[in-house]
PDB file of C-alpha atoms in Angstrom:
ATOM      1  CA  UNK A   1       6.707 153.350  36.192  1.00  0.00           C
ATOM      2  CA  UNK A   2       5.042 153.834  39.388  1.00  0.00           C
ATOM      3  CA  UNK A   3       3.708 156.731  41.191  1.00  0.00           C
ATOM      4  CA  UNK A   4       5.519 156.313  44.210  1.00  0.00           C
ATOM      5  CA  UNK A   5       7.807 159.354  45.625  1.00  0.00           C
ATOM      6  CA  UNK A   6      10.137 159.144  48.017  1.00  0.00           C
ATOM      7  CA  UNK A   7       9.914 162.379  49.049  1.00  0.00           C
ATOM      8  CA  UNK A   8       6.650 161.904  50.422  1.00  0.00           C
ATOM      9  CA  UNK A   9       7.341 158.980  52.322  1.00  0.00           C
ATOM     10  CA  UNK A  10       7.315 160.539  55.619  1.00  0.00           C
ATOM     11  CA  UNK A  11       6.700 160.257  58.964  1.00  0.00           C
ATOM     12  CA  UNK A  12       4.223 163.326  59.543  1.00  0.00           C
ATOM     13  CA  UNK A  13       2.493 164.177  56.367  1.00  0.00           C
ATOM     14  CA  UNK A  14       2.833 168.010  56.721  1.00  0.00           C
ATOM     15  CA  UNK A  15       6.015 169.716  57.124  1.00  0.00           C
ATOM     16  CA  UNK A  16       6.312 172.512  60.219  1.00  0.00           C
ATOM     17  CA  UNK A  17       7.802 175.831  60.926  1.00  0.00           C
ATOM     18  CA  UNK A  18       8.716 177.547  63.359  1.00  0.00           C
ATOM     19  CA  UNK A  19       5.368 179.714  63.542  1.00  0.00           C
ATOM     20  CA  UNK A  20       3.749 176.581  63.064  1.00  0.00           C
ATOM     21  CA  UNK A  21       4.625 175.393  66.883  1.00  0.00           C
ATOM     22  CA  UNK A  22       2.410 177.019  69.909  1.00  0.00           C
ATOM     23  CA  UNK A  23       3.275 177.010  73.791  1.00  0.00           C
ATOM     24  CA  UNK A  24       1.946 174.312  75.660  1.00  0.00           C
ATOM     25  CA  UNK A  25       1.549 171.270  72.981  1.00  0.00           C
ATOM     26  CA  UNK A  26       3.255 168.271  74.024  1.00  0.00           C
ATOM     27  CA  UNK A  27       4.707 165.695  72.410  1.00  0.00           C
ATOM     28  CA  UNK A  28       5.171 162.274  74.226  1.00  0.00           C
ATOM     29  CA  UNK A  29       7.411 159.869  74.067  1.00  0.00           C
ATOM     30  CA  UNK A  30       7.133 155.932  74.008  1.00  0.00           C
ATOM     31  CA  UNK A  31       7.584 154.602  77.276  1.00  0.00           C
ATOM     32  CA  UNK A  32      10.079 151.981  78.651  1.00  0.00           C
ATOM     33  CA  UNK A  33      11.114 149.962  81.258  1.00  0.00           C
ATOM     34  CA  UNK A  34      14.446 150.229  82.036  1.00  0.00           C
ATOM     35  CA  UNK A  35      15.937 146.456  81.597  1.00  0.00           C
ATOM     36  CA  UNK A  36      19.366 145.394  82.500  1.00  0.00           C
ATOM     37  CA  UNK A  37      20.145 145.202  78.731  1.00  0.00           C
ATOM     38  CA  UNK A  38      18.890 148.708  78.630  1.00  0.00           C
ATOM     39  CA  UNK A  39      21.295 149.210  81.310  1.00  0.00           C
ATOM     40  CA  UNK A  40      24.503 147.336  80.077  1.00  0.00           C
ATOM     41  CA  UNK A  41      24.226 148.571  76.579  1.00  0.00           C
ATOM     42  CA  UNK A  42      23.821 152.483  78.435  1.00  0.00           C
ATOM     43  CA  UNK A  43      27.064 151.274  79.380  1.00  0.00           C
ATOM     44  CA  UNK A  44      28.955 149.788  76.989  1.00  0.00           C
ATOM     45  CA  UNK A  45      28.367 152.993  74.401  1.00  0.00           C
ATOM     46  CA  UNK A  46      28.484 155.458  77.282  1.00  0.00           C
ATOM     47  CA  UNK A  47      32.003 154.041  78.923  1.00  0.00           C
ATOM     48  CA  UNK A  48      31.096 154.406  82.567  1.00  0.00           C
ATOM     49  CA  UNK A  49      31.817 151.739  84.501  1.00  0.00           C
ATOM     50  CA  UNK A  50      31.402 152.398  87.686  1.00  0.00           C
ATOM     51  CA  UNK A  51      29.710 149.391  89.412  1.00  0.00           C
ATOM     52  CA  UNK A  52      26.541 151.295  90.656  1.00  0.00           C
ATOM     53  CA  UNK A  53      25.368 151.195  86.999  1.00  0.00           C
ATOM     54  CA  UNK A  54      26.063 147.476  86.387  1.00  0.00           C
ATOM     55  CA  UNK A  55      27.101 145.422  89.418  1.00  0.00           C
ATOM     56  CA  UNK A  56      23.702 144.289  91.301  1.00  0.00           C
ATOM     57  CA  UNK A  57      25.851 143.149  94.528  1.00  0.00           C
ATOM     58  CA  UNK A  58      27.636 145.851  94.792  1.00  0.00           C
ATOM     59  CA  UNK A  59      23.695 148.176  94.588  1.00  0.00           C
ATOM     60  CA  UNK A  60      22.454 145.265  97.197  1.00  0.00           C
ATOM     61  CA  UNK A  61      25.365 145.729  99.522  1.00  0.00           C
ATOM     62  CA  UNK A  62      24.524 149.831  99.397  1.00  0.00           C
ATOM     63  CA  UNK A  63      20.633 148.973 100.046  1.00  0.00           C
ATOM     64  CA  UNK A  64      19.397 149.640  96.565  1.00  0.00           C
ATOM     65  CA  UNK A  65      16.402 147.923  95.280  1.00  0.00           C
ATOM     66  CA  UNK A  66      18.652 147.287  92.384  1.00  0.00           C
ATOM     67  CA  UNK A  67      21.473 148.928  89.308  1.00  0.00           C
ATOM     68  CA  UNK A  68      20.958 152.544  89.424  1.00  0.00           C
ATOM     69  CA  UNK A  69      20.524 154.377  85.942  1.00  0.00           C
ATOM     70  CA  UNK A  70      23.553 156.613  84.842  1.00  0.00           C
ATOM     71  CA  UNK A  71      22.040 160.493  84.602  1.00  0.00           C
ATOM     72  CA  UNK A  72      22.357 160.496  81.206  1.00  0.00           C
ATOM     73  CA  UNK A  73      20.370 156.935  80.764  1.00  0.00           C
ATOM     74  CA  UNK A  74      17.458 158.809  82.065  1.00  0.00           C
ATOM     75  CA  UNK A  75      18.221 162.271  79.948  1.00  0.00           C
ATOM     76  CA  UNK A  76      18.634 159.819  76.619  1.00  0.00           C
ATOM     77  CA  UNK A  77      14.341 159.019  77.740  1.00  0.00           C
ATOM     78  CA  UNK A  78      13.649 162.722  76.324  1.00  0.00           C
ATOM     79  CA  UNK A  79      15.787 162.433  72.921  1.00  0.00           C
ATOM     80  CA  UNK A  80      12.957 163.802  70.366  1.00  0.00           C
ATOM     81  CA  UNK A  81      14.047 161.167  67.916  1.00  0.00           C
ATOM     82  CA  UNK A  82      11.941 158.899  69.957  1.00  0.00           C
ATOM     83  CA  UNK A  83       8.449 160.696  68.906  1.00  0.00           C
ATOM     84  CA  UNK A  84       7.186 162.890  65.776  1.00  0.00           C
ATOM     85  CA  UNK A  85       8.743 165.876  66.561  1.00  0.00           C
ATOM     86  CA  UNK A  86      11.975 165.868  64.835  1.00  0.00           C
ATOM     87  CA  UNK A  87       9.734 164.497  61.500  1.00  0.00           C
ATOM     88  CA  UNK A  88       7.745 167.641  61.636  1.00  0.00           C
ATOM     89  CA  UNK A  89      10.691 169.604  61.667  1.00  0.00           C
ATOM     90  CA  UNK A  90      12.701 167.783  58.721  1.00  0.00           C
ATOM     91  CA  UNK A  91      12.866 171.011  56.494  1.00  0.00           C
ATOM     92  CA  UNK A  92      12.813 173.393  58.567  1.00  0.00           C
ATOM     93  CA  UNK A  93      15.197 172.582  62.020  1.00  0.00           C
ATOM     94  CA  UNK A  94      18.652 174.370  61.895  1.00  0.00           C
ATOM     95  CA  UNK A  95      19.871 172.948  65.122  1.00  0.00           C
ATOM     96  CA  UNK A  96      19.806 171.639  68.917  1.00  0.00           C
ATOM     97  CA  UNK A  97      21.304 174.395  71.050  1.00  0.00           C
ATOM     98  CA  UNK A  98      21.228 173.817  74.291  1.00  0.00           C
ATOM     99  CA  UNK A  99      19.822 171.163  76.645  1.00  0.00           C
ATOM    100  CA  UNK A 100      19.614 171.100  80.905  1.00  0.00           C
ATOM    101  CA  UNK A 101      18.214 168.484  83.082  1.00  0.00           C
ATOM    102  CA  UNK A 102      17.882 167.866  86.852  1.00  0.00           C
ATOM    103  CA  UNK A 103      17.827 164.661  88.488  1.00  0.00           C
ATOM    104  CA  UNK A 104      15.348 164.950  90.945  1.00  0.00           C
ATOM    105  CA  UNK A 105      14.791 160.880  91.555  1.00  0.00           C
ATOM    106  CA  UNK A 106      16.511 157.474  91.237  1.00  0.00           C
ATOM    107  CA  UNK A 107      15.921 155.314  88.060  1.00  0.00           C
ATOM    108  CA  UNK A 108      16.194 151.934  88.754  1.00  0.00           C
ATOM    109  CA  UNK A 109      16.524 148.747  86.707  1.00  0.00           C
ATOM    110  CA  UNK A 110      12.982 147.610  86.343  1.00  0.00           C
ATOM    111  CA  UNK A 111      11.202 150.737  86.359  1.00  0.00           C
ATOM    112  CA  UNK A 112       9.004 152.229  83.074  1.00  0.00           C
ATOM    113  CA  UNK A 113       9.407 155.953  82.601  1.00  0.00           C
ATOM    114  CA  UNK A 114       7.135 158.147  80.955  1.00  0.00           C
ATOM    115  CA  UNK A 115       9.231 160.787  79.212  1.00  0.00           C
ATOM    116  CA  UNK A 116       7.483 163.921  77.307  1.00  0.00           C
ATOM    117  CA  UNK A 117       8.160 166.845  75.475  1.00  0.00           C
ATOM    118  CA  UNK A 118       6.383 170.424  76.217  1.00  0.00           C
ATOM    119  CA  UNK A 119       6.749 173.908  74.375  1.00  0.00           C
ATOM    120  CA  UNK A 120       7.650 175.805  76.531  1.00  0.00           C
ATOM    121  CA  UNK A 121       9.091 178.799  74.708  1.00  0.00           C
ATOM    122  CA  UNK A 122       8.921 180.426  70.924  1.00  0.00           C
ATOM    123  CA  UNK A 123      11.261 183.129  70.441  1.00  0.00           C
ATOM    124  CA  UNK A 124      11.060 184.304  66.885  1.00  0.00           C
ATOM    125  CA  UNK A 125      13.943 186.351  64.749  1.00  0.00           C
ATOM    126  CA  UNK A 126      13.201 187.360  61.330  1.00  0.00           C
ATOM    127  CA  UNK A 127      13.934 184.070  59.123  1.00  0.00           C
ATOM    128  CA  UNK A 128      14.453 181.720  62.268  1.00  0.00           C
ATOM    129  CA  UNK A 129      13.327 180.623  65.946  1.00  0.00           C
ATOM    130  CA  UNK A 130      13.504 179.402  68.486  1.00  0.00           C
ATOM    131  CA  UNK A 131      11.726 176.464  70.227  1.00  0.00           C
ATOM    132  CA  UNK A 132      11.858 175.337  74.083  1.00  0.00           C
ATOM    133  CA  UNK A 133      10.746 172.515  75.163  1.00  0.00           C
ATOM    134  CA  UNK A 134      10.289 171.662  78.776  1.00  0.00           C
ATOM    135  CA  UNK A 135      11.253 167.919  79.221  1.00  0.00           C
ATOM    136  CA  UNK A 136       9.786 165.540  81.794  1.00  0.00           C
ATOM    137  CA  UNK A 137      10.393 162.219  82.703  1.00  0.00           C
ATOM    138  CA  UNK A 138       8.070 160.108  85.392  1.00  0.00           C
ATOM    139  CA  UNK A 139       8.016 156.537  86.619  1.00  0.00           C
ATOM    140  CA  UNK A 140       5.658 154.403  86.866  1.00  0.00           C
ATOM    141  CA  UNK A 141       5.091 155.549  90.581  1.00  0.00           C
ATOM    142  CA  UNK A 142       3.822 158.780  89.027  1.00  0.00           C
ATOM    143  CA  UNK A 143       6.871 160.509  90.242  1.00  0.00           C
ATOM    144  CA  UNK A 144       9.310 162.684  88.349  1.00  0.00           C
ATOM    145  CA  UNK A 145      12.213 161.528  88.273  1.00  0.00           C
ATOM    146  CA  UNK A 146      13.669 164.203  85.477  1.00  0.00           C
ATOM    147  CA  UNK A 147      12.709 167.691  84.305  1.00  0.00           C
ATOM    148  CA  UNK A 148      14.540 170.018  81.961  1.00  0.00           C
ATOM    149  CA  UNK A 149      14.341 172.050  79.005  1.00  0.00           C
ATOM    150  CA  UNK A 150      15.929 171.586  75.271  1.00  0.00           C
ATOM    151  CA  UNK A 151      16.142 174.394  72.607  1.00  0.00           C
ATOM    152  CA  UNK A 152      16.213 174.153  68.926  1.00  0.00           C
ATOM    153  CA  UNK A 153      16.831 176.476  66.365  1.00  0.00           C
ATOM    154  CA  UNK A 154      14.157 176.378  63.528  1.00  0.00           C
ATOM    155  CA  UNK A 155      13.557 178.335  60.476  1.00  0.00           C
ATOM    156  CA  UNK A 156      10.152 180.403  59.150  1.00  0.00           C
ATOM    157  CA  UNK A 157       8.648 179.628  56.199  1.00  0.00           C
ATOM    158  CA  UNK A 158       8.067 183.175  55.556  1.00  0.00           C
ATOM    159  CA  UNK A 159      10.519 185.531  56.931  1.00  0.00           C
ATOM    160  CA  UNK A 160       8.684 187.956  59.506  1.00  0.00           C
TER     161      UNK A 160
END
């Protein structure tokens, strides 16, 4: 018999709460440049097919540099299953409740973005709370291309 335990095979090696979390720590995400399999299989799960998202002619003939990424391609950048937060919160998240985003820039195939996470917001009720995070996404021009905010629902470890 070994002493292994899957239970502590994890990810982050302590467990958070909500009154674990403070305003302004950020959690980034891994970078990527958006490919045109990145793009294609955006596309093939997501259903759009309009051609700006996958027809380079028809981009070239509109004087893009190239396939333009579908809003939600970019959003998908700030999913926090990409980084440690969702393993700090295995015990204690409830829920995602709400998500917003604004486009402020084109995403093109070929560029990297830099997505990240900030908190933004902790709003505590008496066994739960709740957590905003501001969401960013820049290229690799150092512009932002995406900001927004996402909201989960977490519980205390010790009611208030």
């Amino acid at each position: 018999m070994s002493g292994f335990d899957p239970a502590q095979h994890r990810m982050v090696a302590e467990q958070r709460w909500f009154e674990d979390f403070r305003i302004g720590e950020r959690f980034l995400l891994p970078s990527r440049t958006m490919t045109e399999a990145v793009f294609l299989a955006f596309q093939a799960a997501s259903g759009d097919n309009h051609p700006i998202h996958y027809d380079a002619e028809y981009c070239r003939a509109r004087n893009m540099p190239g396939l333009l990424a579908h809003g939600l391609q970019s959003l998908a950048q700030t999913a926090p299953g990409a980084g440690l937060f969702p393993y700090m919160v295995e015990e204690s998240l409830v829920g995602f409740i709400e998500q917003s985003s604004r486009f402020l820039k084109p995403v093109f195939a070929g560029d990297t973005v830099y997505p990240a996470l900030e908190i933004d917001e902790l709003t505590g009720n008496r066994t739960t709370g709740v957590v905003g995070l501001k969401t960013t996404v820049h290229n690799q021009r150092r512009e932002l291309v995406l900001e927004g905010r996402q909201r989960y629902l977490l519980r205390r470890a010790k009611p208030a």
